[in-house]
Backbone as a ProteinNet text record, in pm:
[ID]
protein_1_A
[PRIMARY]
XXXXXXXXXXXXXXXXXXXXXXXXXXXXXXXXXXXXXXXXXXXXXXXXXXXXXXXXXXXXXXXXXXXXXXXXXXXXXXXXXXXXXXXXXXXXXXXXXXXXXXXXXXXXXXXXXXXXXXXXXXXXXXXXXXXXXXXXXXXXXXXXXXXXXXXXXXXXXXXXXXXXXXXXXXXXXXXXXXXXXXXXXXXXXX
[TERTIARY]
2261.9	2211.2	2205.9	2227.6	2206.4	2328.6	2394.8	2520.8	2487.1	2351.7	2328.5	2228.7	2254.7	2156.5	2032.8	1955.6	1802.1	1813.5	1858.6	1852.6	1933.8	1996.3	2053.5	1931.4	1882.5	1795.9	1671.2	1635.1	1511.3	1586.6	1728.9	1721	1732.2	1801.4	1795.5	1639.9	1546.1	1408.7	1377.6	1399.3	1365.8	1388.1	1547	1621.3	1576.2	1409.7	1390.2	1424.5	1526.1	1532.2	1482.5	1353.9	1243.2	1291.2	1405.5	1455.2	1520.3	1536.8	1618.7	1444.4	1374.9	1250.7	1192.1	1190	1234.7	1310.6	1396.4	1496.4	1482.3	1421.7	1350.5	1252.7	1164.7	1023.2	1102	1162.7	1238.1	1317.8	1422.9	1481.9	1385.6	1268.8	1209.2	1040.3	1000.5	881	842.4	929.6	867.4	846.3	906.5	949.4	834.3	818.7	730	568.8	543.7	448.8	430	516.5	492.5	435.4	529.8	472.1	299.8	330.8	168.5	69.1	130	10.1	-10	55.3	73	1.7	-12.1	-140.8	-262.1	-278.2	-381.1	-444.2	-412.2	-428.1	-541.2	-489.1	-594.5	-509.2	-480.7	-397.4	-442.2	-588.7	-599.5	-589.7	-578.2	-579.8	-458.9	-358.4	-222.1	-185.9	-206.2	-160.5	-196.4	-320.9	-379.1	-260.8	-264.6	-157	-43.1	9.6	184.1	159.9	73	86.8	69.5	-18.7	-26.1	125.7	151.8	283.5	396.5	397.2	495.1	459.3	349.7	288.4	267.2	298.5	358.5	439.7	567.3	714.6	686	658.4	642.8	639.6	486.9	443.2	533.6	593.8	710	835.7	857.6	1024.8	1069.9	1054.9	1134.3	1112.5	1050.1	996.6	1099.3	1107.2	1203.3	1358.1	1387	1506.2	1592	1736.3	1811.7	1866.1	1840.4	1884.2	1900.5	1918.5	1958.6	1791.6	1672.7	1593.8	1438.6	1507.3	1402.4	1343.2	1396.4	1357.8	1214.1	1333.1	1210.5	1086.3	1125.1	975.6	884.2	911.2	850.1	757.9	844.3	740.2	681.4	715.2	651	515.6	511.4	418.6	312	383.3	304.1	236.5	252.6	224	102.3	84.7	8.8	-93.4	-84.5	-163.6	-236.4	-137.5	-239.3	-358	-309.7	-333.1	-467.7	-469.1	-591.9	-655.3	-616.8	-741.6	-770.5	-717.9	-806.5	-923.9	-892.3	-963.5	-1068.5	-1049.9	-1161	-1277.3	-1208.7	-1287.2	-1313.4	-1313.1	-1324.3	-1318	-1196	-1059.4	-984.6	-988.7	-915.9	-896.2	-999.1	-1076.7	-985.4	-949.9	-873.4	-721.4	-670.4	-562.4	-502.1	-657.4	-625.5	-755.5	-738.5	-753.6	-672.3	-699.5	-594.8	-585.8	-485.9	-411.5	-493.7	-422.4	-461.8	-396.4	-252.3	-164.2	-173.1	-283	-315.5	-266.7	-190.2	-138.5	-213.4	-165.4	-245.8	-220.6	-280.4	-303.4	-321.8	-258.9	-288.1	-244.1	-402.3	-382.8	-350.7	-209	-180.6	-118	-34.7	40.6	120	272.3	390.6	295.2	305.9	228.2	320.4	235.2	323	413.5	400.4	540.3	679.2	775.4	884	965.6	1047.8	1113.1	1167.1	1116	1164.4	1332	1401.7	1507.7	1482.1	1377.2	1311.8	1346.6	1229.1	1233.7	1363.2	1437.8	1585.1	1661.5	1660.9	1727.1	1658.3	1555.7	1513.5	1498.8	1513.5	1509.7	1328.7	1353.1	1183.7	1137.2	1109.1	1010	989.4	1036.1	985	928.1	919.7	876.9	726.6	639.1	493.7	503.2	542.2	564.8	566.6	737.5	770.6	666.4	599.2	475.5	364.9	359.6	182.9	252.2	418	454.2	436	519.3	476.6	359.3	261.4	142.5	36.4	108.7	51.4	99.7	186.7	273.9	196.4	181.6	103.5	134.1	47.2	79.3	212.9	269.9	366.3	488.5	474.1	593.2	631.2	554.8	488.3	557.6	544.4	542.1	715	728	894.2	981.7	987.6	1014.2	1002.9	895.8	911.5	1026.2	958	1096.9	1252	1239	1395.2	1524.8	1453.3	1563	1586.7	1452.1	1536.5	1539	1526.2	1588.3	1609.6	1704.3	1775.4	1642.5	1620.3	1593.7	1557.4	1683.5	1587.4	1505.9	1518.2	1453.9	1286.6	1297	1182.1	1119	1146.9	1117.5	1030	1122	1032.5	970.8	963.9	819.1	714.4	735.5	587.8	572	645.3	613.1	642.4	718.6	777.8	870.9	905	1014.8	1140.7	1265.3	1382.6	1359.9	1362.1	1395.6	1217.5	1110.1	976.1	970.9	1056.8	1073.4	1178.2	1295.8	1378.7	1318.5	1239.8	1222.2	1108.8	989.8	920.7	1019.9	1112.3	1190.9	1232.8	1307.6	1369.8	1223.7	1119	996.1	986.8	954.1	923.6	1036.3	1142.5	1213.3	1246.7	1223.1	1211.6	1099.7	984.9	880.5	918	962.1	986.8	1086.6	1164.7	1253.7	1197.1	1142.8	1106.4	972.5	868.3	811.1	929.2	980.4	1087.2	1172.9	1201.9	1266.7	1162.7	1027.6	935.8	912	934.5	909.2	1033.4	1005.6	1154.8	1173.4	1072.2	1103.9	1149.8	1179.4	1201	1394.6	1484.4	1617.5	1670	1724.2	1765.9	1886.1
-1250.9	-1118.9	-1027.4	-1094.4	-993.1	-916.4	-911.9	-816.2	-691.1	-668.4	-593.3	-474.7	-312.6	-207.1	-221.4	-153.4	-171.8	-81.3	22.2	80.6	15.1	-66.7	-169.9	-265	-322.4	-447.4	-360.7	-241.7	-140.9	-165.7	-150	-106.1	-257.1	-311.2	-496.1	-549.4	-478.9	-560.4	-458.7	-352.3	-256.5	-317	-357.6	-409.5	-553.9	-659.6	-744.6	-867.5	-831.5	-966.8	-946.8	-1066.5	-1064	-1118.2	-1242.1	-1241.7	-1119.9	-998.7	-875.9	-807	-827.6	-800.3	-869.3	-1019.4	-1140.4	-1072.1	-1051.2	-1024.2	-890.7	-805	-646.8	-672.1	-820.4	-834.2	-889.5	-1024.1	-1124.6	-982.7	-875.9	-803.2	-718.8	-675.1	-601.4	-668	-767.5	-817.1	-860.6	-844.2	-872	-729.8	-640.8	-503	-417	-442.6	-365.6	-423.3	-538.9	-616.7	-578.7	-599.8	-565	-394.5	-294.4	-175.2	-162.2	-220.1	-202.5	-252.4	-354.9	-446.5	-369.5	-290.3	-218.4	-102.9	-26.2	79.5	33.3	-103.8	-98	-227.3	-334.3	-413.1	-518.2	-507.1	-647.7	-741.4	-884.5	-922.8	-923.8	-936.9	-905.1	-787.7	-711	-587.3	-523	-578.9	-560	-667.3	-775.6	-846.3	-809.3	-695.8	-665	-545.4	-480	-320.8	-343.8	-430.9	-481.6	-483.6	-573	-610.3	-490.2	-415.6	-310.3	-174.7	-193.6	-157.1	-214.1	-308.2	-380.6	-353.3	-335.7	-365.8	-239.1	-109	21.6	7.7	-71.9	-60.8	-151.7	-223.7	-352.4	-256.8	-183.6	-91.9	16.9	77.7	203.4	198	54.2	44.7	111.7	102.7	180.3	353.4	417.9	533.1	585.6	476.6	518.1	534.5	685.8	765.6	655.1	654	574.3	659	671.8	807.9	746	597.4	523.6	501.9	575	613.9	479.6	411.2	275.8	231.8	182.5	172.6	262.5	430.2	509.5	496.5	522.5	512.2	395.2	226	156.8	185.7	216.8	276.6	365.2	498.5	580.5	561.3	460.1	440.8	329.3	278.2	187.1	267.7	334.6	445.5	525.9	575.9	672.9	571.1	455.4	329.4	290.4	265.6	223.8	336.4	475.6	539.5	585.3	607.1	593.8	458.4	344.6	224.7	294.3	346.6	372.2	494.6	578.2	682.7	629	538.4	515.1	354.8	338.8	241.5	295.6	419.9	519.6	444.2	410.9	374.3	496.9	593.3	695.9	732.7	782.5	824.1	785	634.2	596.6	626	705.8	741.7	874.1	961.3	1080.4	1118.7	1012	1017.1	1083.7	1167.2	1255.9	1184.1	1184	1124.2	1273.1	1229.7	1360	1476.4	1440.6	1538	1651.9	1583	1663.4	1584.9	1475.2	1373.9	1286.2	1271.2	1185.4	1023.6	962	863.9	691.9	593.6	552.9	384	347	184.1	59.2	37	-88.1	-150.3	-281.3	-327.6	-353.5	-405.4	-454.3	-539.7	-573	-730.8	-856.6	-944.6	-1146.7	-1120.5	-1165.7	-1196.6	-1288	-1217.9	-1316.1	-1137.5	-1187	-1088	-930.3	-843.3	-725.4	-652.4	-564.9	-560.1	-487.3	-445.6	-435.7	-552.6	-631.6	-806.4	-845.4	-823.2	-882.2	-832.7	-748.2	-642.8	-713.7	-774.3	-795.4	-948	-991.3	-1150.3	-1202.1	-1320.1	-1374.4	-1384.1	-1378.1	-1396.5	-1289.5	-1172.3	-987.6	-924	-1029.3	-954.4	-895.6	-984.9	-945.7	-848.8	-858.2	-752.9	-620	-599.2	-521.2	-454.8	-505.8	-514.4	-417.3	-444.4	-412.2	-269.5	-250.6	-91.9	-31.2	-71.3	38.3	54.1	-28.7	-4.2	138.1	94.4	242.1	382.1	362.9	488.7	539	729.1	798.2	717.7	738.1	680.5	758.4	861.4	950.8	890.6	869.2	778.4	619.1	580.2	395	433.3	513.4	464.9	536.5	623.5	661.8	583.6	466.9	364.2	236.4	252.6	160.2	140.2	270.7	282	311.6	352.1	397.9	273.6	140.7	55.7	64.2	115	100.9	204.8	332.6	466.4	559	639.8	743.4	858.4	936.8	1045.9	1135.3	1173.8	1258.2	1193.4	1094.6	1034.9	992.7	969.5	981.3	1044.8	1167.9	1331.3	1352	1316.9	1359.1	1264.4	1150.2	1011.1	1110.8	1125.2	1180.8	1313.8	1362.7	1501.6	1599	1580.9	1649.2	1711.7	1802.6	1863.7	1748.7	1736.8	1662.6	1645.4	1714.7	1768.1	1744.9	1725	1677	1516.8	1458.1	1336.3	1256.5	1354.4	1317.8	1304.2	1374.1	1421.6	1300.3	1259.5	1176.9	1038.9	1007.5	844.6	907.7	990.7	1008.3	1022.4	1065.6	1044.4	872.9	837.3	691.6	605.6	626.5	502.1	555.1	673.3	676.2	623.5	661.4	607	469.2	355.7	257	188.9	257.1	267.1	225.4	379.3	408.7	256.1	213.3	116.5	-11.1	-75.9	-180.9	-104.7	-11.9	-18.7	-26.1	-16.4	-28.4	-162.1	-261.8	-412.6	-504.2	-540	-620.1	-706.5	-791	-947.1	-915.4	-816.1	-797.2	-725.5	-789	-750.6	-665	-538.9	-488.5	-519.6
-1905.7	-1941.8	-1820.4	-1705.1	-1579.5	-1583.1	-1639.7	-1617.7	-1708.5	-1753.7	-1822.5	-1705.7	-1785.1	-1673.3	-1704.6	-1643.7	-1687.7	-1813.6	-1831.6	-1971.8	-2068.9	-2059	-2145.9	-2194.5	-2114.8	-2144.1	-2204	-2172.2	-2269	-2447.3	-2432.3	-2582.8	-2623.5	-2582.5	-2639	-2669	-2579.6	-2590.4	-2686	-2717.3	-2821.5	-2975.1	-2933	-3047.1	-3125.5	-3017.9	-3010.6	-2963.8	-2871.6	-2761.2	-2634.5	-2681	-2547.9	-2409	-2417.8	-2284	-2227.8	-2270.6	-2165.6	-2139.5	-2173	-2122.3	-1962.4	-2019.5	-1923.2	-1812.9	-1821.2	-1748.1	-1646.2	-1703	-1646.3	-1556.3	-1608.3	-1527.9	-1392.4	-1414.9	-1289.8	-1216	-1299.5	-1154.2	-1113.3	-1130.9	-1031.5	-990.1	-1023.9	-975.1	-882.4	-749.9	-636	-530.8	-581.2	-511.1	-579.8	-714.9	-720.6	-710.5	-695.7	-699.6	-571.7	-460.2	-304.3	-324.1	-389.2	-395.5	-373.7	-504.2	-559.9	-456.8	-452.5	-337.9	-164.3	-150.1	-17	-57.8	-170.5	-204.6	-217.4	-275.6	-352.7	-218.7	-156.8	-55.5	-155.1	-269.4	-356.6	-401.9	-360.9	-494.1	-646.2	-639.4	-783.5	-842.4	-773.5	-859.4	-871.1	-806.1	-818	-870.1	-926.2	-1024.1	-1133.5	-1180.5	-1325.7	-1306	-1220.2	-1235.5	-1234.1	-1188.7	-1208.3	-1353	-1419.6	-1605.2	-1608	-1579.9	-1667.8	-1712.3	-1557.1	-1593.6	-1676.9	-1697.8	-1792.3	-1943.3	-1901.7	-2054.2	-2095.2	-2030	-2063.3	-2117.8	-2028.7	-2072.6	-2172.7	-2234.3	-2309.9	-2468.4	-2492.2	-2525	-2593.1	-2447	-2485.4	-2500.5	-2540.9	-2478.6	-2592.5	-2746.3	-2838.9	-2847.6	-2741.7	-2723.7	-2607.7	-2550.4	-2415	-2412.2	-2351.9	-2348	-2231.1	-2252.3	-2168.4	-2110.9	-1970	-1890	-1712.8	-1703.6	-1599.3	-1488.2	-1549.9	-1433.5	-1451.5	-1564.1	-1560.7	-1450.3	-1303.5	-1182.3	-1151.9	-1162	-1095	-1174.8	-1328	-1422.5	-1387.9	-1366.7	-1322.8	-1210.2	-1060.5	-974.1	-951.6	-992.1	-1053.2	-1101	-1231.9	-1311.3	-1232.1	-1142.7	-1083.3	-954	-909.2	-783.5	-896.4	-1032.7	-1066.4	-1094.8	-1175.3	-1186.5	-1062.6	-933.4	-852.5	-798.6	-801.4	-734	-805.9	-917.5	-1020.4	-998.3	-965.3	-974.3	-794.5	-712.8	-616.3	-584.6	-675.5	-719.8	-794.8	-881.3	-1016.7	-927	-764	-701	-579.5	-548	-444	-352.4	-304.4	-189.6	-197.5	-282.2	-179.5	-92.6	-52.7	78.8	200.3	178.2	292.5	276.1	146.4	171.9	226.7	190.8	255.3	388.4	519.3	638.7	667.8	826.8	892.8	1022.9	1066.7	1181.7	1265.2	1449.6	1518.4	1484.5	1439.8	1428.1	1280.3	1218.5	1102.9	964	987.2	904.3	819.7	729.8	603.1	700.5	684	757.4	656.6	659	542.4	614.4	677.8	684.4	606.7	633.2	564.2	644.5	569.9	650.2	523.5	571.1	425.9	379.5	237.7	183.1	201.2	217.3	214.3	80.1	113	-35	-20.5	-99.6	-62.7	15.2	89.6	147.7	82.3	142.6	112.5	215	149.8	220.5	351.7	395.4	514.6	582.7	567.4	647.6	628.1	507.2	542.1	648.4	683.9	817	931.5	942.3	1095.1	1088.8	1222.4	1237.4	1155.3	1158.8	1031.7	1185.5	1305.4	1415.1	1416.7	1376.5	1396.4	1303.4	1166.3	1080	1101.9	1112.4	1123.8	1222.5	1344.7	1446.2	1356	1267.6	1228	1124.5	1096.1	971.9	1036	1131.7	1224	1304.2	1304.1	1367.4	1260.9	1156.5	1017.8	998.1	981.3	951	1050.2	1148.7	1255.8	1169.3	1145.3	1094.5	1018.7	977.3	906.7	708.7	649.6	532.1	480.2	472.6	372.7	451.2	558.9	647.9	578	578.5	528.6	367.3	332	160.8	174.6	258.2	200.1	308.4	360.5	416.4	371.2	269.1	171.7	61.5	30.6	-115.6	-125.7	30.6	74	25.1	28.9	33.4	-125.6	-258.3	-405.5	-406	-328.2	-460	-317.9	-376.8	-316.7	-268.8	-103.4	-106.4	-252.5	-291.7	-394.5	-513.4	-518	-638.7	-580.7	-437.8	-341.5	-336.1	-346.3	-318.3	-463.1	-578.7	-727.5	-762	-695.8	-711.2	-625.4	-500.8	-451.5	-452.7	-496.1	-558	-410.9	-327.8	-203.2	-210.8	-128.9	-133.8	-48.4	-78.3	-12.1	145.2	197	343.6	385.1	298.9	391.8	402.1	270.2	232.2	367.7	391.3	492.2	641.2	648.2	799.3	801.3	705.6	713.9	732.7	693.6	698	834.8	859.9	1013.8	1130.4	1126.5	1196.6	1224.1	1117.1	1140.8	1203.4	1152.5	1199.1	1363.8	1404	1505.4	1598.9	1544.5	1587.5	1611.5	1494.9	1512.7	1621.2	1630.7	1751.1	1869.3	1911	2009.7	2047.6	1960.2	2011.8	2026.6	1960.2	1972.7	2114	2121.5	2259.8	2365.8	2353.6	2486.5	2455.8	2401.4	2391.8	2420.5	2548.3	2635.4	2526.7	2512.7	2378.5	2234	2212.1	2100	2098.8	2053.4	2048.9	1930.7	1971.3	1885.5	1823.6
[MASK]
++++++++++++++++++++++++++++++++++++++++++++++++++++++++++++++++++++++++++++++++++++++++++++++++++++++++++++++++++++++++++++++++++++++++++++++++++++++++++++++++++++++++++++++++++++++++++++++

């Protein structure tokens, strides 16, 4: 069934075959489970908001238009979900800290998990390293460095509600930032 799109496997599970459902949860449940878990920093509470997102799509699948953007709607929906369980447990607060520079500021670090295509790019002795630079990074940096590896700039841009070019300049900020510390660290090879 994997040779099928994600808007393929919506209308099959629509149509009542629960393995292309199966199949929707296994291709995106570690990416967005990591999502979630990097806003919200609970595993339990990103294991209740991952279901809950499914169980949107679960819910809406015969409601839902096939227009290729299943991906984005998932995180999307999982970004407004988490972002409401942090509002409705007043953890906001810590998402809209200001850096010195006037910057939204937003302590995390990547979550454990099984590898993201981040950690796949860097040797497994750099990951945590690599983990604890992002985490310095202002939050609007952190989250569009996150998502950069599943969705395109503009699809980035209309998840967080930015304009293109604030979305760009934030991934080009950071990975410079990131740079720039990995080049002041002799032990670490680029």
């Amino acid at each position: 069934m994997s040779a099928h799109s994600d808007d393929e496997l919506v209308v099959l599970f629509a149509q009542g075959q629960s393995e292309a459902f199966e199949e929707l949860l296994l291709r995106h449940k570690n990416g967005l489970y990591q999502y979630i878990l990097s806003l919200v920093k609970d595993e339990g509470a990103a294991g209740d908001l991952f279901q809950e997102v499914f169980l949107a799509l679960y819910t809406h699948a015969a409601d839902f238009k096939a227009q290729g953007k299943v991906k984005s709607w998932l995180f999307l929906t999982a970004r407004n979900k988490s972002l409401n369980y942090l509002r409705d447990h007043k953890s906001l607060s810590s998402l809209d800290e200001q850096d010195e520079e006037g910057n939204e500021f937003w302590h995390e670090i990547l979550p454990d998990g099984e590898a993201s295509q981040l950690e796949q790019l860097t040797q497994q002795e750099h990951v945590e390293q690599i983990r604890e630079i992002v985490s310095s990074l202002p939050p609007h940096q952190q989250e569009v460095l996150y998502l950069r590896p599943y969705f395109s700039f503009k699809e980035i841009a209309e998840m967080v509600g930015k304009p293109i070019g604030t979305v760009l300049a934030d991934c080009h900020r950071g990975l410079e930032k990131i740079r720039k510390i990995l080049m002041d660290q002799p032990e670490v090879e680029l």
